[in-house]
Structure formats: C-alpha cells, structure tokens
mmCIF file of C-alpha atoms in Angstrom:
data_model
loop_
_atom_site.group_PDB
_atom_site.id
_atom_site.type_symbol
_atom_site.label_atom_id
_atom_site.label_comp_id
_atom_site.label_asym_id
_atom_site.label_seq_id
_atom_site.Cartn_x
_atom_site.Cartn_y
_atom_site.Cartn_z
ATOM 1 C CA MET A 53 1.493 -95.583 -26.949
ATOM 2 C CA GLY A 54 1.096 -99.269 -26.988
ATOM 3 C CA ILE A 55 -0.799 -100.891 -29.962
ATOM 4 C CA TRP A 56 -0.790 -97.717 -32.388
ATOM 5 C CA ASP A 57 1.403 -95.850 -34.610
ATOM 6 C CA GLN A 58 0.962 -92.874 -36.503
ATOM 7 C CA SER A 59 4.494 -91.701 -37.556
ATOM 8 C CA SER A 60 5.165 -93.617 -40.421
ATOM 9 C CA LEU A 61 1.580 -92.900 -41.627
ATOM 10 C CA LEU A 62 2.226 -89.551 -42.497
ATOM 11 C CA ALA A 63 4.982 -89.414 -45.165
ATOM 12 C CA ASN A 64 2.660 -87.125 -47.456
ATOM 13 C CA GLY A 65 -0.897 -85.930 -47.689
ATOM 14 C CA ASP A 66 -2.078 -88.548 -49.858
ATOM 15 C CA GLN A 67 -1.566 -91.162 -47.244
ATOM 16 C CA LEU A 68 -3.536 -88.708 -44.830
ATOM 17 C CA ALA A 69 -6.172 -88.616 -47.599
ATOM 18 C CA ASP A 70 -6.267 -92.371 -47.890
ATOM 19 C CA LEU A 71 -6.903 -92.752 -44.153
ATOM 20 C CA GLN A 72 -9.504 -89.650 -44.134
ATOM 21 C CA GLN A 73 -11.512 -91.663 -46.670
ATOM 22 C CA SER A 74 -11.435 -95.317 -45.328
ATOM 23 C CA ALA A 75 -14.447 -96.449 -44.267
ATOM 24 C CA LYS A 76 -13.085 -97.568 -40.963
ATOM 25 C CA ALA A 77 -12.299 -94.008 -39.938
ATOM 26 C CA ARG A 78 -13.502 -92.763 -36.686
ATOM 27 C CA VAL A 79 -14.254 -88.895 -35.434
ATOM 28 C CA LEU A 80 -14.015 -87.773 -31.770
ATOM 29 C CA LEU A 81 -16.427 -84.921 -31.191
ATOM 30 C CA PHE A 82 -15.127 -82.264 -28.942
ATOM 31 C CA ASP A 83 -16.696 -78.973 -27.779
ATOM 32 C CA GLN A 84 -15.094 -75.727 -27.140
ATOM 33 C CA TYR A 85 -14.310 -76.955 -23.720
ATOM 34 C CA LEU A 86 -12.653 -79.715 -24.979
ATOM 35 C CA ARG A 87 -15.334 -82.114 -23.420
ATOM 36 C CA VAL A 88 -15.618 -85.334 -25.528
ATOM 37 C CA ALA A 89 -18.970 -86.685 -26.436
ATOM 38 C CA ALA A 90 -19.601 -89.488 -24.390
ATOM 39 C CA ASP A 91 -21.896 -91.323 -27.425
ATOM 40 C CA GLN A 92 -19.649 -91.040 -30.563
ATOM 41 C CA PRO A 93 -21.559 -91.263 -33.683
ATOM 42 C CA ASN A 94 -19.941 -93.846 -36.174
ATOM 43 C CA GLY A 95 -21.054 -92.356 -39.353
ATOM 44 C CA GLU A 96 -18.854 -89.212 -39.254
ATOM 45 C CA GLN A 97 -16.330 -89.143 -42.082
ATOM 46 C CA PRO A 98 -12.941 -87.101 -41.519
ATOM 47 C CA ASN A 99 -12.531 -83.895 -43.182
ATOM 48 C CA GLU A 100 -9.345 -81.903 -44.004
ATOM 49 C CA SER A 101 -9.779 -79.726 -40.716
ATOM 50 C CA ASP A 102 -10.047 -82.452 -38.420
ATOM 51 C CA LEU A 103 -6.900 -83.699 -36.277
ATOM 52 C CA PHE A 104 -5.359 -87.204 -37.032
ATOM 53 C CA LEU A 105 -4.641 -88.941 -33.820
ATOM 54 C CA GLY A 106 -3.107 -92.097 -35.002
ATOM 55 C CA VAL A 107 -4.393 -95.682 -35.997
ATOM 56 C CA ILE A 108 -5.237 -98.254 -33.772
ATOM 57 C CA ALA A 109 -5.999 -101.920 -34.870
ATOM 58 C CA GLY A 110 -6.489 -100.575 -38.500
ATOM 59 C CA ILE A 111 -8.918 -97.924 -37.339
ATOM 60 C CA PRO A 112 -7.803 -94.459 -38.222
ATOM 61 C CA TRP A 113 -8.907 -91.909 -35.474
ATOM 62 C CA PHE A 114 -9.336 -88.228 -36.079
ATOM 63 C CA ALA A 115 -10.469 -85.367 -33.687
ATOM 64 C CA ARG A 116 -13.082 -82.436 -34.401
ATOM 65 C CA ARG A 117 -14.307 -79.493 -32.591
ATOM 66 C CA VAL A 118 -18.146 -78.796 -32.958
ATOM 67 C CA THR A 119 -20.030 -75.984 -31.697
ATOM 68 C CA GLU A 120 -21.892 -78.621 -29.231
ATOM 69 C CA VAL A 121 -21.338 -82.106 -28.151
ATOM 70 C CA SER A 122 -24.026 -84.548 -27.052
ATOM 71 C CA ASN A 123 -23.624 -85.904 -23.559
ATOM 72 C CA PRO A 124 -20.319 -84.289 -22.826
ATOM 73 C CA SER A 125 -18.268 -86.095 -20.295
ATOM 74 C CA ASN A 126 -14.984 -86.477 -18.947
ATOM 75 C CA PRO A 127 -13.103 -89.535 -20.099
ATOM 76 C CA ARG A 128 -11.740 -90.000 -16.561
ATOM 77 C CA LYS A 129 -14.951 -90.289 -14.861
ATOM 78 C CA VAL A 130 -17.070 -92.042 -17.471
ATOM 79 C CA GLY A 131 -15.071 -95.337 -17.315
ATOM 80 C CA PHE A 132 -13.567 -95.204 -20.982
ATOM 81 C CA SER A 133 -11.084 -97.536 -21.996
ATOM 82 C CA SER A 134 -7.390 -96.844 -21.421
ATOM 83 C CA THR A 135 -6.864 -96.513 -25.387
ATOM 84 C CA MET A 136 -9.846 -94.133 -25.734
ATOM 85 C CA ARG A 137 -8.209 -91.890 -22.717
ATOM 86 C CA GLN A 138 -5.022 -92.169 -24.776
ATOM 87 C CA LEU A 139 -6.855 -91.129 -27.685
ATOM 88 C CA VAL A 140 -8.701 -88.094 -26.129
ATOM 89 C CA THR A 141 -5.644 -86.752 -24.400
ATOM 90 C CA LYS A 142 -3.806 -86.658 -27.621
ATOM 91 C CA ALA A 143 -6.441 -84.583 -29.077
ATOM 92 C CA GLU A 144 -6.812 -82.226 -26.074
ATOM 93 C CA ALA A 145 -2.936 -81.733 -26.324
ATOM 94 C CA LEU A 146 -3.112 -81.140 -30.135
ATOM 95 C CA PHE A 147 -6.219 -78.726 -29.890
ATOM 96 C CA ASN A 148 -4.154 -76.828 -27.282
ATOM 97 C CA TRP A 149 -1.188 -76.476 -29.004
ATOM 98 C CA HIS A 150 -3.162 -75.390 -32.373
ATOM 99 C CA ASP A 151 -4.957 -72.659 -29.997
ATOM 100 C CA THR A 152 -1.582 -71.437 -28.395
ATOM 101 C CA MET A 153 1.110 -71.511 -31.550
ATOM 102 C CA PRO A 154 -1.030 -69.828 -34.135
ATOM 103 C CA CYS A 155 2.059 -67.539 -35.187
ATOM 104 C CA CYS A 156 5.442 -68.626 -36.639
ATOM 105 C CA GLU A 157 8.271 -68.912 -33.964
ATOM 106 C CA ASN A 158 10.846 -67.325 -36.675
ATOM 107 C CA CYS A 159 9.028 -64.332 -38.164
ATOM 108 C CA GLN A 160 5.601 -64.161 -36.243
ATOM 109 C CA ALA A 161 3.660 -64.716 -39.532
ATOM 110 C CA GLU A 162 0.353 -66.921 -39.562
ATOM 111 C CA THR A 163 1.035 -70.553 -39.635
ATOM 112 C CA GLN A 164 -1.494 -73.054 -40.712
ATOM 113 C CA ALA A 165 -2.351 -76.496 -39.966
ATOM 114 C CA SER A 166 -0.800 -79.383 -41.876
ATOM 115 C CA LEU A 167 -0.501 -83.088 -42.127
ATOM 116 C CA GLY A 168 -3.611 -83.639 -40.050
ATOM 117 C CA GLY A 169 -2.768 -81.162 -37.580
ATOM 118 C CA GLN A 170 0.746 -82.928 -36.666
ATOM 119 C CA THR A 171 2.565 -79.691 -37.939
ATOM 120 C CA ARG A 172 2.240 -76.267 -38.670
ATOM 121 C CA ILE A 173 3.656 -74.371 -41.603
ATOM 122 C CA CYS A 174 4.344 -70.702 -41.632
ATOM 123 C CA THR A 175 2.607 -68.586 -44.538
ATOM 124 C CA SER A 176 5.311 -66.300 -45.079
ATOM 125 C CA CYS A 177 8.837 -68.334 -44.291
ATOM 126 C CA THR A 178 7.315 -71.635 -44.623
ATOM 127 C CA ALA A 179 9.163 -72.955 -41.516
ATOM 128 C CA GLU A 180 7.551 -76.208 -40.104
ATOM 129 C CA VAL A 181 6.665 -76.189 -36.565
ATOM 130 C CA PHE A 182 5.935 -79.335 -34.586
ATOM 131 C CA PRO A 183 4.311 -79.815 -31.061
ATOM 132 C CA ARG A 184 6.387 -80.459 -27.970
ATOM 133 C CA ILE A 185 5.849 -83.826 -26.715
ATOM 134 C CA ASP A 186 8.302 -84.208 -23.710
ATOM 135 C CA PRO A 187 7.391 -87.485 -22.162
ATOM 136 C CA ALA A 188 7.485 -87.284 -17.896
ATOM 137 C CA ILE A 189 7.146 -89.391 -15.303
ATOM 138 C CA ILE A 190 6.133 -89.173 -11.888
ATOM 139 C CA VAL A 191 7.539 -92.069 -9.245
ATOM 140 C CA SER A 192 6.254 -93.373 -6.270
ATOM 141 C CA LEU A 193 8.609 -96.026 -4.902
ATOM 142 C CA LEU A 194 7.141 -97.943 -1.872
ATOM 143 C CA SER A 195 9.328 -100.261 0.131
ATOM 144 C CA GLU A 196 8.162 -103.668 1.783
ATOM 145 C CA ASP A 197 6.746 -101.999 4.798
ATOM 146 C CA ASP A 198 5.138 -99.187 3.114
ATOM 147 C CA ARG A 199 7.631 -96.082 3.184
ATOM 148 C CA LEU A 200 7.644 -93.887 0.441
ATOM 149 C CA LEU A 201 10.940 -92.520 -0.928
ATOM 150 C CA LEU A 202 11.096 -89.115 -0.986
ATOM 151 C CA ALA A 203 13.726 -86.589 -2.638
ATOM 152 C CA HIS A 204 15.297 -83.419 -1.300
ATOM 153 C CA LYS A 205 17.247 -80.958 -4.022
ATOM 154 C CA PRO A 206 19.913 -79.234 -1.810
ATOM 155 C CA ILE A 207 18.813 -75.729 -2.682
ATOM 156 C CA TRP A 208 15.457 -76.454 -1.251
ATOM 157 C CA LYS A 209 14.223 -75.415 2.121
ATOM 158 C CA GLN A 210 14.947 -77.898 4.841
ATOM 159 C CA THR A 211 11.127 -78.859 5.222
ATOM 160 C CA ARG A 212 10.554 -79.379 1.179
ATOM 161 C CA ILE A 213 10.617 -82.991 -0.253
ATOM 162 C CA SER A 214 9.106 -84.469 -3.107
ATOM 163 C CA VAL A 215 8.094 -87.737 -5.133
ATOM 164 C CA LEU A 216 10.724 -88.637 -7.801
ATOM 165 C CA ALA A 217 9.733 -86.817 -11.111
ATOM 166 C CA GLY A 218 11.293 -85.965 -14.476
ATOM 167 C CA PHE A 219 11.950 -86.024 -18.224
ATOM 168 C CA VAL A 220 12.084 -89.626 -19.844
ATOM 169 C CA GLU A 221 15.383 -89.208 -21.798
#
C-alpha cells in the first residue's frame, strides 16, 4: 500500500497502545452503513475498540463506528486522495470481516477483536483468526490500434469472453 506499513508495528499490545496515545493519531468515523464522515474531526483520540489501519507518514490511523456521522460521503465521489481511499477501503474490509466472523472457525465459540482489530482471538480454544487478504487484479490490455485482449476458458459457452483477472501470487 505504498507509503504505509502496519505489520511491523503490532508485535504486541504495548506498541498499539503507544500508537493510540500518540498526539498525531487520527480517527476516521463511520456510521452503521459504513459511510465515512466527509469532515473528519482532528480532536478524536483512539480507544481500545477502534480498528488500527496503519501508519502513514508518521501518523497512526484508526477507524471507529459511531451512530451517526456528519455529512456522510462516498469517498469515490467526494474526491478523497488515493491514500484516504485506501484507508477507507481497509476500514470497510475490516468492519465487514468483524461483522461476519464473530465465531471461531474451530470450535464455534465467540471471538474477540485483538491487536487493534487485526486479529480475533477465540474465547474458548484461544485460536487466533486473521482476515483473508487476497490481492486480486483485473487487467485490460489494449493494442496500439485500440483492440482489447479478451480471454475464453475452454469450458465456457462459445459466446462467453472475459477480461483477464485473477489472484496475485
């Protein structure tokens, strides 16, 4: 994700606590529909239930769900920067993961968020669960005379074609 790195920052909860207490820390506010507030307040301090998104240019970023946001917006339409769109997309993915994975995959017991929401820990068997992050690409290749390369899988109907897409491995 370009200029930011989070993985090396979460070796333990103490490092996360330091990031949460940083005077530079910023919190993005999201409503129940995962709409982000267009006007983000600067004074919000992160708390233990916020999701850690990463550090960009020395600024720790967190995400918080609130009942209502002022001036809810779609970052794709508002003209947010590429970096802000990445933060919003990561927050949306983490919120969705936490919403859909409340139980342990091994024993079905309840799980609790850990390390700023980067993992979930089972309350029964202590298994650690991580979100699936499978980078994928969709590619369109154009020739010099504006012809688009399309693919056809042998098992498909003769009339079915597609742009190239797949997982990055």
